[in-house]
Coordinates of C-alpha atoms and ligand atoms in Angstrom, one line a residue:
X22 CA 0.0 0.0 0.0
X23 CA 1.1 3.6 -0.3
X24 CA 3.6 4.6 2.3
X25 CA 2.0 7.1 4.7
X26 CA 3.2 10.0 6.8
X27 CA 4.2 7.5 9.6
X28 CA 6.8 5.9 7.4
X29 CA 8.2 9.1 5.9
X30 CA 11.6 8.8 7.5
X31 CA 12.9 6.8 4.5
X32 CA 11.1 9.0 2.0
X33 CA 12.6 11.7 -0.2
X34 CA 11.6 15.3 0.3
X35 CA 8.9 15.1 -2.5
X36 CA 7.3 12.2 -0.7
X37 CA 7.3 14.1 2.5
X38 CA 5.5 17.1 1.1
X39 CA 3.0 14.9 -0.7
X40 CA 2.3 13.1 2.5
X41 CA 1.7 16.4 4.3
X42 CA -0.8 17.6 1.6
X43 CA -1.8 15.9 -1.6
X44 CA -0.9 17.8 -4.8
X45 CA -4.6 17.9 -5.9
X46 CA -5.6 19.7 -2.7
X47 CA -4.5 23.0 -4.3
X48 CA -7.5 22.7 -6.7
X49 CA -9.6 24.4 -4.0
X50 CA -7.1 27.1 -3.2
X51 CA -6.5 28.5 -6.7
X52 CA -8.8 31.5 -6.1
X53 CA -6.9 32.3 -2.9
X54 CA -3.6 32.0 -4.7
X55 CA -4.8 34.3 -7.4
X56 CA -5.6 36.9 -4.8
X57 CA -2.5 36.7 -2.6
X58 CA -0.1 36.4 -5.6
X59 CA 2.8 34.0 -6.1
X60 CA 5.1 35.9 -3.7
X61 CA 2.8 35.1 -0.8
X62 CA 2.4 31.4 -1.5
X63 CA 3.8 28.5 0.4
X64 CA 7.0 27.2 -1.4
X65 CA 5.8 23.7 -2.0
X66 CA 2.4 24.9 -3.3
X67 CA 4.1 27.3 -5.7
X68 CA 7.0 25.1 -6.9
X69 CA 5.4 21.7 -6.9
X70 CA 1.7 21.3 -6.0
X71 CA 0.5 23.8 -8.7
X72 CA 1.9 21.3 -11.2
X73 CA -0.9 18.9 -10.3
X74 CA -3.2 21.5 -11.9
X75 CA -0.9 21.8 -14.9
X76 CA 0.4 25.2 -13.6
X77 CA 4.2 25.5 -13.6
X78 CA 6.0 28.3 -11.8
X79 CA 9.0 29.2 -14.0
X80 CA 12.0 30.4 -11.9
X81 CA 13.5 31.6 -15.2
X82 CA 10.6 34.0 -15.7
X83 CA 9.2 34.5 -12.2
X84 CA 5.5 35.6 -12.2
X85 CA 5.0 34.3 -15.8
X86 CA 3.6 30.8 -15.4
X87 CA 3.5 28.0 -17.9
X88 CA 0.3 25.9 -18.3
X89 CA 0.3 22.4 -19.6
X90 CA -3.1 20.9 -20.6
X91 CA -4.1 17.3 -21.5
X92 CA -4.9 16.4 -25.1
X93 CA -5.7 12.7 -25.3
X94 CA -4.3 11.3 -28.5
X95 CA -3.1 14.8 -29.4
X96 CA -6.6 15.8 -30.7
X97 CA -8.3 19.2 -30.2
X98 CA -10.9 21.3 -32.0
X99 CA -10.8 24.9 -33.4
X100 CA -12.6 26.3 -30.4
X101 CA -10.0 24.8 -28.1
X102 CA -7.2 26.2 -30.2
X103 CA -8.8 29.6 -30.2
X104 CA -9.2 29.4 -26.4
X105 CA -5.4 28.8 -26.2
X106 CA -4.8 31.7 -28.6
X107 CA -7.0 34.1 -26.5
X108 CA -5.1 33.1 -23.4
X109 CA -1.7 33.8 -24.7
X110 CA -2.8 36.9 -26.7
X111 CA -3.4 38.9 -23.6
X112 CA 0.2 38.6 -22.6
X113 CA 1.6 40.2 -25.7
X114 CA 5.2 39.5 -26.4
X115 CA 5.4 37.3 -23.3
X116 CA 2.7 34.9 -24.5
X117 CA 3.4 31.9 -26.7
X118 CA 2.8 28.2 -26.9
X119 CA 4.8 25.1 -27.6
X120 CA 3.6 21.8 -29.0
X121 CA 5.2 19.1 -26.9
X122 CA 6.8 15.7 -27.5
X123 CA 3.7 14.1 -26.0
X124 CA 1.2 15.5 -28.6
X125 CA 0.3 18.2 -26.1
X126 CA 0.6 22.0 -25.7
X127 CA 2.0 24.3 -23.1
X128 CA 1.0 28.0 -22.8
X129 CA 3.4 30.6 -21.6
X130 CA 3.5 34.0 -20.0
X131 CA 0.5 33.4 -17.7
X132 CA -0.3 35.6 -14.6
X133 CA -1.4 33.7 -11.5
X134 CA -4.3 36.2 -11.1
X135 CA -5.8 35.0 -14.4
X136 CA -5.7 31.3 -13.7
X137 CA -9.2 30.9 -12.3
X138 CA -10.6 32.7 -15.4
X139 CA -8.5 30.5 -17.7
X140 CA -9.8 27.4 -15.9
X141 CA -13.4 28.6 -16.5
X142 CA -12.6 29.3 -20.1
X143 CA -11.1 25.8 -20.6
X144 CA -14.0 24.1 -18.8
X145 CA -16.4 25.7 -21.3
X146 CA -14.6 24.2 -24.3
X147 CA -14.0 20.8 -22.7
X148 CA -10.3 21.2 -21.8
X149 CA -8.5 20.1 -18.7
X150 CA -5.0 20.7 -17.3
X151 CA -5.4 18.3 -14.4
X152 CA -2.6 16.0 -13.3
X153 CA -0.5 16.9 -16.3
X154 CA 2.7 17.4 -14.3
X155 CA 4.7 15.9 -11.4
X156 CA 3.8 12.5 -10.0
X157 CA 0.9 11.8 -12.4
X158 CA 0.2 9.9 -15.6
X159 CA 1.2 12.4 -18.4
X160 CA -0.7 13.1 -21.6
X161 CA -1.6 9.8 -23.2
X162 CA -0.4 9.5 -26.7
X163 CA -2.1 7.7 -29.6
X164 CA -1.8 7.5 -33.4
X165 CA -2.0 11.0 -34.8
X166 CA -3.8 9.7 -37.8
X167 CA -6.2 7.4 -35.9
X168 CA -9.5 7.0 -37.8
X169 CA -8.0 8.6 -40.9
X170 CA -5.4 6.0 -41.9
X171 CA -6.6 3.3 -44.3
X172 CA -3.9 0.9 -43.1
X173 CA -4.5 1.2 -39.4
X174 CA -5.5 -1.9 -37.3
X175 CA -7.2 0.0 -34.6
X176 CA -8.5 3.6 -34.0
X177 CA -6.8 4.5 -30.7
X178 CA -8.9 7.6 -29.9
X179 CA -11.5 6.2 -27.7
X180 CA -9.2 4.0 -25.6
X181 CA -6.9 6.9 -25.0
X182 CA -9.8 9.1 -23.9
X183 CA -11.2 6.3 -21.6
X184 CA -7.8 5.8 -19.9
X185 CA -7.5 9.5 -19.3
X186 CA -11.1 9.7 -17.9
X187 CA -10.4 6.8 -15.6
X188 CA -7.1 8.3 -14.3
X189 CA -8.4 11.9 -13.9
X190 CA -12.0 11.3 -12.9
X191 CA -13.2 12.7 -16.3
X192 CA -10.8 15.6 -16.0
X193 CA -11.9 16.7 -12.5
X194 CA -9.0 15.2 -10.7
X195 CA -8.6 11.8 -9.2
X196 CA -7.0 11.4 -5.7
X197 CA -6.7 7.7 -6.4
X198 CA -3.9 8.4 -8.9
X199 CA -2.5 11.7 -7.8
X200 CA 0.3 10.4 -5.6
X201 CA 2.4 8.1 -7.8
X202 CA 6.1 7.6 -6.9
X203 CA 7.0 9.6 -10.1
X204 CA 5.7 10.4 -13.5
X205 CA 4.2 7.7 -15.7
X206 CA 3.8 7.6 -19.5
X207 CA 1.3 5.6 -21.4
X208 CA 1.0 5.2 -25.2
X209 CA -1.2 3.2 -27.6
X210 CA -0.4 2.6 -31.2
X211 CA -2.9 1.1 -33.6
X212 CA -1.1 1.7 -36.8
X213 CA 1.8 -0.1 -38.6
X214 CA 4.6 2.4 -37.8
X215 CA 4.8 2.9 -34.1
X216 CA 3.9 6.6 -34.5
X217 CA 4.1 7.2 -30.7
X218 CA 7.6 5.8 -29.9
X219 CA 5.8 3.1 -27.8
X220 CA 9.2 1.8 -26.5
X221 CA 10.0 4.9 -24.5
X222 CA 6.8 4.8 -22.4
X223 CA 6.3 3.2 -18.9
X224 CA 3.4 1.3 -20.5
X225 CA 2.5 0.9 -24.1
X226 CA 0.1 -1.1 -26.2
X227 CA 1.3 -2.5 -29.6
X228 CA -1.0 -4.0 -32.2
X229 CA -0.8 -7.8 -32.5
X230 CA -3.2 -10.5 -33.8
X231 CA -4.0 -13.6 -31.8
X232 CA -4.5 -17.0 -33.4
X233 CA -2.6 -19.4 -35.7
X234 CA -3.0 -19.8 -39.4
X235 CA -6.1 -22.0 -39.1
X236 CA -8.0 -19.5 -37.0
X237 CA -9.6 -16.2 -37.7
X238 CA -7.1 -13.7 -36.2
X239 CA -8.3 -11.7 -33.2
X240 CA -7.1 -8.2 -32.9
X241 CA -5.5 -7.1 -29.6
X242 CA -2.3 -5.6 -28.2
X243 CA 1.0 -6.8 -26.9
X244 CA 2.0 -5.0 -23.7
X245 CA 5.4 -3.5 -23.0
X246 CA 6.4 -1.8 -19.7
X247 CA 9.2 0.2 -18.1
X248 CA 10.5 2.5 -20.9
X249 CA 12.0 5.7 -19.6
X250 CA 14.5 8.5 -20.2
X251 CA 16.0 10.2 -17.2
X252 CA 19.3 11.8 -16.2
X253 CA 20.1 8.6 -14.4
X254 CA 19.0 6.0 -16.8
X255 CA 17.5 5.5 -20.3
X256 CA 15.8 2.2 -21.2
X257 CA 13.5 0.9 -23.9
X258 CA 10.3 -0.8 -22.5
X259 CA 10.4 -4.6 -22.1
X260 CA 7.7 -7.1 -22.9
X261 CA 5.3 -7.9 -20.1
X262 CA 4.4 -11.1 -22.0
X263 CA 0.8 -10.2 -22.0
X264 CA -1.7 -9.9 -24.9
X265 CA -5.0 -8.1 -24.3
X266 CA -8.2 -7.4 -26.2
X267 CA -9.0 -3.6 -26.8
X268 CA -11.8 -4.0 -24.3
X269 CA -9.2 -5.0 -21.6
X270 CA -6.8 -2.1 -22.2
X271 CA -8.4 0.4 -19.7
X272 CA -8.6 -2.2 -16.8
X273 CA -5.0 -3.4 -17.5
X274 CA -3.8 0.2 -17.5
X275 CA -5.6 0.9 -14.2
X276 CA -4.1 -2.2 -12.6
X277 CA -0.6 -1.4 -13.7
X278 CA -0.7 2.2 -12.5
X279 CA -2.1 0.9 -9.2
X280 CA 0.8 -1.5 -8.8
X281 CA 3.2 1.3 -9.5
X282 CA 1.4 3.6 -7.0
X283 CA 1.4 1.0 -4.3
X284 CA 4.8 -0.7 -4.8
X285 CA 6.9 1.8 -6.8
X286 CA 10.1 2.8 -5.0
X287 CA 9.7 6.1 -3.1
X288 CA 13.0 6.4 -1.2
X289 CA 15.3 7.6 -3.9
X290 CA 13.5 9.9 -6.5
X291 CA 16.1 9.0 -9.1
X292 CA 15.1 5.4 -8.9
X293 CA 11.3 5.9 -8.6
X294 CA 10.2 5.1 -12.2
X295 CA 8.5 1.8 -13.0
X296 CA 11.7 0.2 -14.6
X297 CA 13.4 0.3 -11.2
X298 CA 10.5 -1.7 -9.6
X299 CA 10.7 -4.2 -12.5
X300 CA 14.4 -4.6 -11.7
X301 CA 13.7 -5.2 -8.1
X302 CA 10.8 -7.6 -8.6
X303 CA 11.7 -9.3 -11.9
X304 CA 9.1 -9.3 -14.8
X305 CA 7.6 -12.6 -13.6
X306 CA 6.6 -11.4 -10.2
X307 CA 5.3 -8.1 -11.7
X308 CA 3.2 -10.1 -14.3
X309 CA 1.8 -12.3 -11.5
X310 CA 0.7 -9.2 -9.5
X311 CA -0.8 -7.7 -12.6
X312 CA -2.8 -10.9 -13.3
X313 CA -3.9 -11.1 -9.6
X314 CA -5.3 -7.6 -9.6
X315 CA -6.7 -8.0 -13.1
X316 CA -8.9 -10.8 -11.7
X317 CA -8.5 -13.3 -14.6
X318 CA -5.6 -15.1 -16.3
X319 CA -3.9 -13.1 -19.0
X320 CA -2.8 -14.5 -22.3
X321 CA 0.9 -14.5 -23.2
X322 CA 2.2 -12.0 -25.8
X323 CA 1.9 -12.9 -29.5
X324 CA 5.3 -13.6 -31.1
X325 CA 4.9 -11.2 -34.0
X326 CA 3.4 -7.8 -33.6
X327 CA 2.1 -5.7 -36.5
X328 CA 4.7 -2.9 -36.5
X329 CA 6.2 -3.4 -39.9
X330 CA 6.5 0.0 -41.4
X331 CA 9.1 2.8 -41.3
X332 CA 7.8 5.6 -39.1
X333 CA 5.8 8.3 -41.1
X334 CA 6.2 11.9 -40.1
X335 CA 2.8 12.9 -41.7
X336 CA 4.2 16.2 -43.0
X337 CA 2.6 16.8 -46.4
X338 CA -0.8 16.1 -47.9
X339 CA -2.1 12.6 -47.6
X340 CA -5.3 10.7 -48.7
X341 CA -7.6 9.6 -45.8
X342 CA -9.5 6.3 -45.7
X343 CA -12.6 8.5 -46.2
X344 CA -12.8 8.7 -50.0
X345 CA -12.3 12.3 -51.3
X346 CA -10.7 13.6 -48.1
X347 CA -7.1 14.5 -47.1
X348 CA -5.1 15.4 -44.1
X349 CA -2.5 18.1 -44.2
X350 CA 0.6 17.8 -42.0
X351 CA 2.0 21.2 -41.3
X352 CA 5.6 21.5 -40.1
X353 CA 5.7 23.8 -37.0
X354 CA 9.4 24.6 -36.6
X355 CA 10.4 23.4 -33.0
X356 CA 6.7 23.4 -32.2
X357 CA 6.5 27.1 -31.3
X358 CA 3.2 29.0 -31.9
X359 CA 2.2 32.6 -31.3
X360 CA -1.4 33.7 -30.6
X361 CA -1.9 34.8 -34.2
X362 CA -0.5 31.4 -35.4
X363 CA -3.0 29.6 -33.3
X364 CA -6.0 31.7 -34.5
X365 CA -4.8 31.0 -38.1
X366 CA -4.5 27.2 -37.5
X367 CA -8.0 27.3 -36.0
X368 CA -9.3 29.2 -39.0
X369 CA -7.7 26.8 -41.5
X370 CA -9.2 23.8 -39.8
X371 CA -12.7 25.4 -39.9
X372 CA -12.5 26.7 -43.5
X373 CA -10.9 23.7 -45.1
X374 CA -11.4 20.8 -42.6
X375 CA -13.9 19.8 -40.0
X376 CA -12.6 22.1 -37.3
X377 CA -10.4 19.3 -35.9
X378 CA -6.6 19.7 -35.3
X379 CA -4.1 17.1 -34.2
X380 CA -0.6 17.2 -32.8
X381 CA 2.2 14.7 -33.4
X382 CA 5.1 13.7 -31.1
X383 CA 7.4 15.5 -33.6
X384 CA 5.7 18.8 -32.4
X385 CA 3.9 19.2 -35.7
X386 CA 0.2 19.8 -36.7
X387 CA -2.3 17.7 -38.7
X388 CA -5.5 19.2 -40.1
X389 CA -7.8 16.4 -41.2
X390 CA -10.9 16.1 -43.3
X391 CA -9.9 18.5 -46.2
X392 CA -12.0 17.6 -49.3
X393 CA -10.2 17.1 -52.6
X394 CA -12.1 20.1 -54.0
X395 CA -10.6 22.5 -51.3
X396 CA -7.0 21.6 -51.8
X397 CA -6.2 24.2 -54.5
X398 CA -7.5 27.0 -52.3
X399 CA -5.8 25.5 -49.2
X400 CA -2.4 25.8 -51.0
X401 CA -2.9 29.5 -51.5
X402 CA -3.0 30.2 -47.8
X403 CA -0.1 32.4 -46.7
X404 CA 0.2 30.7 -43.3
X405 CA 1.7 27.7 -45.2
X406 CA 4.8 29.8 -45.9
X407 CA 5.5 29.7 -42.2
X408 CA 4.1 26.2 -41.5
X409 CA 5.0 24.4 -44.7
X410 CA 3.6 21.1 -45.9
X411 CA 6.8 20.7 -47.9
X412 CA 9.6 22.0 -45.7
X413 CA 13.4 21.3 -46.0
X414 CA 14.5 17.8 -45.2
X415 CA 16.1 18.8 -41.9
X416 CA 13.5 21.2 -40.8
X417 CA 10.7 18.7 -41.3
X418 CA 12.1 16.4 -38.7
X419 CA 13.6 18.9 -36.2
X420 CA 12.4 18.4 -32.6
X421 CA 13.5 20.5 -29.6
X422 CA 12.7 20.6 -26.0
X423 CA 12.1 23.9 -24.2
X424 CA 15.6 24.7 -23.1
X425 CA 17.1 27.6 -21.2
X426 CA 14.6 30.2 -22.4
X427 CA 12.0 28.9 -19.9
X428 CA 13.3 25.7 -18.2
X429 CA 15.5 26.0 -15.1
X430 CA 17.0 22.5 -15.6
X431 CA 18.4 23.5 -19.0
X432 CA 22.1 23.6 -19.5
X433 CA 21.8 25.3 -22.9
X434 CA 19.4 27.3 -25.1
X435 CA 17.8 24.9 -27.5
X436 CA 14.9 26.0 -29.7
X437 CA 16.3 29.2 -31.2
X438 CA 19.7 27.7 -31.6
X439 CA 18.3 24.6 -33.2
X440 CA 16.3 26.7 -35.7
X441 CA 19.3 28.9 -36.6
X442 CA 21.6 25.8 -37.1
X443 CA 19.1 23.9 -39.3
X444 CA 18.6 27.0 -41.5
X445 CA 22.3 27.3 -42.1
X446 CA 22.8 23.6 -42.7
X447 CA 20.0 23.6 -45.2
X448 CA 21.6 26.5 -47.0
X449 CA 24.9 24.7 -47.3
X450 CA 23.7 21.2 -48.1
X451 CA 21.5 19.2 -50.4
X452 CA 19.9 16.3 -48.8
X453 CA 18.2 13.3 -50.3
X454 CA 16.3 12.1 -47.3
X455 CA 15.0 13.6 -44.0
X456 CA 17.4 13.4 -41.1
X457 CA 15.8 13.5 -37.7
X458 CA 17.7 15.9 -35.4
X459 CA 16.5 16.2 -31.8
X460 CA 17.7 18.8 -29.3
X461 CA 17.3 18.4 -25.6
X462 CA 18.6 21.0 -23.1
X463 CA 19.7 18.6 -20.4
X464 CA 20.0 14.8 -19.6
X465 CA 16.3 14.7 -18.6
X466 CA 15.8 14.0 -22.4
X467 CA 12.4 15.7 -22.9
X468 CA 13.5 16.2 -26.5
X469 CA 14.2 12.5 -26.9
X470 CA 17.7 12.6 -28.4
X471 CA 17.9 8.8 -28.1
X472 CA 15.2 8.2 -30.8
X473 CA 16.9 10.6 -33.3
X474 CA 19.2 10.0 -36.2
X475 CA 21.3 12.7 -34.5
X476 CA 20.5 13.6 -30.9
X477 CA 22.0 16.6 -29.2
X478 CA 22.0 16.7 -25.4
X479 CA 22.9 20.0 -23.7
X480 CA 25.9 20.1 -21.4
X481 CA 28.5 22.5 -20.1
X482 CA 31.9 22.4 -21.8
X483 CA 35.2 24.0 -20.8
X484 CA 37.1 25.7 -23.6
X485 CA 40.1 27.9 -23.3
X486 CA 39.4 28.3 -19.6
X487 CA 35.8 29.4 -20.2
X488 CA 32.6 27.5 -19.4
X489 CA 30.5 27.3 -22.6
X490 CA 27.2 25.8 -23.7
X491 CA 27.8 22.5 -25.4
X492 CA 26.3 19.2 -26.5
X493 CA 26.9 15.4 -26.3
X494 CA 26.0 13.8 -29.6
X495 CA 23.8 10.7 -29.8
X496 CA 23.4 8.5 -32.9
X497 CA 21.8 5.3 -34.0
X498 CA 18.3 6.0 -32.7
X499 CA 15.8 4.1 -35.0
X500 CA 12.0 4.5 -35.0
X501 CA 9.1 2.6 -36.5
X502 CA 9.4 -1.1 -37.1
X503 CA 12.9 -1.7 -35.6
X504 CA 12.8 1.0 -32.9
X505 CA 16.1 1.1 -31.1
X506 CA 17.6 3.7 -28.8
X507 CA 20.6 5.6 -29.9
X508 CA 23.7 6.1 -27.7
X509 CA 26.2 8.8 -27.0
X510 CA 29.0 8.8 -29.6
X511 CA 30.8 12.1 -28.9
X512 CA 30.9 14.2 -25.8
X513 CA 31.3 17.8 -24.9
X514 CA 31.2 19.7 -28.2
X515 CA 30.9 23.5 -27.6
X516 CA 27.8 24.7 -29.5
X517 CA 30.0 27.3 -31.2
X518 CA 31.9 24.4 -32.9
X519 CA 28.9 22.2 -33.6
X520 CA 27.8 23.3 -37.1
X521 CA 30.8 21.9 -39.0
X522 CA 30.6 18.7 -37.1
X523 CA 26.9 18.3 -38.0
X524 CA 27.7 19.2 -41.6
X525 CA 30.3 16.4 -41.7
X526 CA 28.0 13.9 -40.1
X527 CA 25.3 14.7 -42.6
X528 CA 27.7 14.3 -45.5
X529 CA 29.4 11.2 -44.3
X530 CA 26.6 9.3 -42.6
X531 CA 23.4 10.6 -44.3
X532 CA 24.5 11.2 -47.9
X533 CA 24.2 15.0 -47.9
X534 CA 26.1 16.9 -50.5
X535 CA 27.6 20.4 -50.4
X536 CA 25.7 22.8 -52.6
Ligands
LIG22 FE1 10.0 16.6 -19.6 C1 10.8 17.6 -16.5 C2 9.3 19.7 -20.5 C3 8.5 15.4 -22.4 C4 11.6 13.6 -19.2 N1 10.0 18.4 -18.6 C5 10.3 18.6 -17.3 C6 9.9 20.0 -16.9 C7 8.5 19.9 -16.3 C8 10.9 20.5 -15.8 C9 10.5 21.9 -15.3 O1 9.7 21.9 -14.4 O2 11.0 22.8 -15.8 C10 10.0 20.7 -18.2 C11 9.1 21.9 -18.4 C12 9.9 23.0 -19.2 C13 9.0 24.0 -19.8 O3 8.9 25.1 -19.3 O4 8.5 23.7 -20.9 C14 9.7 19.6 -19.2 N2 9.0 17.4 -21.1 C15 8.9 18.7 -21.3 C16 8.3 19.0 -22.7 C17 7.5 20.3 -22.8 C18 9.4 19.0 -23.7 C19 9.0 19.6 -25.1 O5 9.5 20.7 -25.4 O6 8.2 19.0 -25.8 C20 7.5 17.7 -22.9 C21 6.1 17.8 -22.3 C22 5.3 16.5 -22.5 C23 3.9 16.6 -22.1 O7 3.1 17.2 -22.8 O8 3.5 16.2 -21.0 C24 8.3 16.7 -22.1 N3 10.0 14.8 -20.6 C25 9.4 14.6 -21.7 C26 9.8 13.3 -22.2 C27 9.4 12.7 -23.6 C28 8.3 11.8 -23.6 O9 7.5 11.7 -22.6 O10 8.2 11.0 -24.6 C29 10.7 12.8 -21.3 C30 11.5 11.5 -21.4 C31 10.6 10.3 -21.3 C32 10.3 9.8 -19.9 O11 9.8 10.6 -19.2 O12 10.7 8.7 -19.6 C33 10.8 13.7 -20.3 N4 11.0 15.7 -18.1 C34 11.6 14.5 -18.1 C35 12.3 14.3 -16.9 C36 13.1 13.1 -16.5 C37 12.2 12.1 -15.8 C38 12.9 11.2 -14.8 O13 12.3 10.1 -14.6 O14 13.9 11.6 -14.3 C39 12.1 15.5 -16.1 C40 12.7 15.8 -14.7 C41 11.8 15.3 -13.6 O15 10.6 14.8 -13.9 O16 12.2 15.4 -12.5 C42 11.3 16.4 -16.9
LIG23 FE1 14.1 21.3 -19.5 FE2 16.0 19.5 -19.7 FE3 13.4 18.8 -20.2 FE4 14.8 20.4 -21.9 S1 15.3 18.3 -21.4 S2 12.7 20.7 -21.2 S3 16.0 21.5 -20.6 S4 14.2 19.4 -18.3

């Protein structure tokens, strides 16, 4: 069972403050916080508990908060996008938004005094920010083209929503799952190309058919567990040796999160993710506990899963399974959006599509349901000059975490530097294929450098007696059918020396040519 205040001696400081007062408790205090201002708040409420509501104090920009919502499967509508735009618009130059590596969005520049209003606004358009940070289950990812892709095995949208509803009490907040030992990531993929990086989640569901050649195959999922990136350790998820029907996915998720809640390690925060519990227990004991709580015997995993495609990035115009309709994948450089950009995207989705918008884990946008007859007009929209459907082969795959502009863990500035470097490299080189370059500002790996062709992880470097911003270079990350984590191949490159090194790597390893 969850360790309580009486056993807090062996607990880390986060466990102690959680035992004193649950993170979700601040839900009832938000009006009061808005009145007293952040300077008057208790430190743990300000720095930590607010994150249970998706509100993040930013020590880098004190008084200008970040808000992280939840967008199950990365899907939203134009009203929700406009609500985001209206929120950041009121902060002028300070307001902006970032699409995240979990198909989600974060808004910036927010004043504490405005948060009750913003919550009301979000409530009206069906948005929640609840349990999106700290020791909670994060935004649940699913196929970005679920329900549009003619080749998918399963439309993940409903299951992802059901898991979120179960874990968050329909977005109102669920104390049953608000005190996990650490964060927990869940992903479901129903397509052929593992579009959500299933292997880097604590729990993921991968399409697989049950039955031998003589039987009618039954659709379900193989289950993998324990994937994580952290400063201490990075691991791909391992098989739980369980296969479930879609109808069993929500209960299995509940049971696994409960086991993590009740038995996950809480003494050392660096070792509190699920994989550390799997190490301690072994996968057999963990599986037995899952089966016990599930209440019926679980089938073993199927040998061959259905991930047999290279990963698609969805940038461009693609036919949907609905005849006569297309989805447009827009490249959003490093995921950054202004208020005007968001109004524009909302408008595009209404004028040309069905008002629906989707995010990808590559921090890009998909606008579905564009009829063939509207494509010519769609191409004339000037916003496509900024958010191209046919960007350069480096820009289209560029991913970057937040970095030093807003994140106090950052060792380097990421987004602006990443953009400038890609622009210069594209002006020097001709490429024949996309190369996936991921930037991350520190070893926490939010920008997932280990899944990239070239991953760049921020570090500090000494050069000529000076401390400079630098990177460690990761390579060998593969995605899609043979997903495999990349490893560090070169350490401590000052950022000021990086561009020629990247140019050489692109020429010698990825077939780029000098212009
Ligand atoms: Fe992350 C902490 C941003 C995806 C691993 N991450 C943070 C914080 C909250 C730290 C903080 O309070 O400043 C960052 C907020 C900075 C800001 O102002 O934006 C932050 N993480 C992000 C985002 C926004 C990066 C992005 O630009 O896209 C992503 C938000 C996802 C979301 O919508 O919920 C984000 N973070 C990830 C991922 C990638 C993923 O989930 O696929 C990882 C690695 C995968 C994993 O978790 O196993 C990741 N973030 C971390 C860690 C290391 C976790 C650990 O076990 O040690 C931290 C540090 C921590 O939790 O103590 C962290
Ligand atoms: Fe911040 Fe580090 Fe995550 Fe980048 S990787 S957002 S710098 S915690």
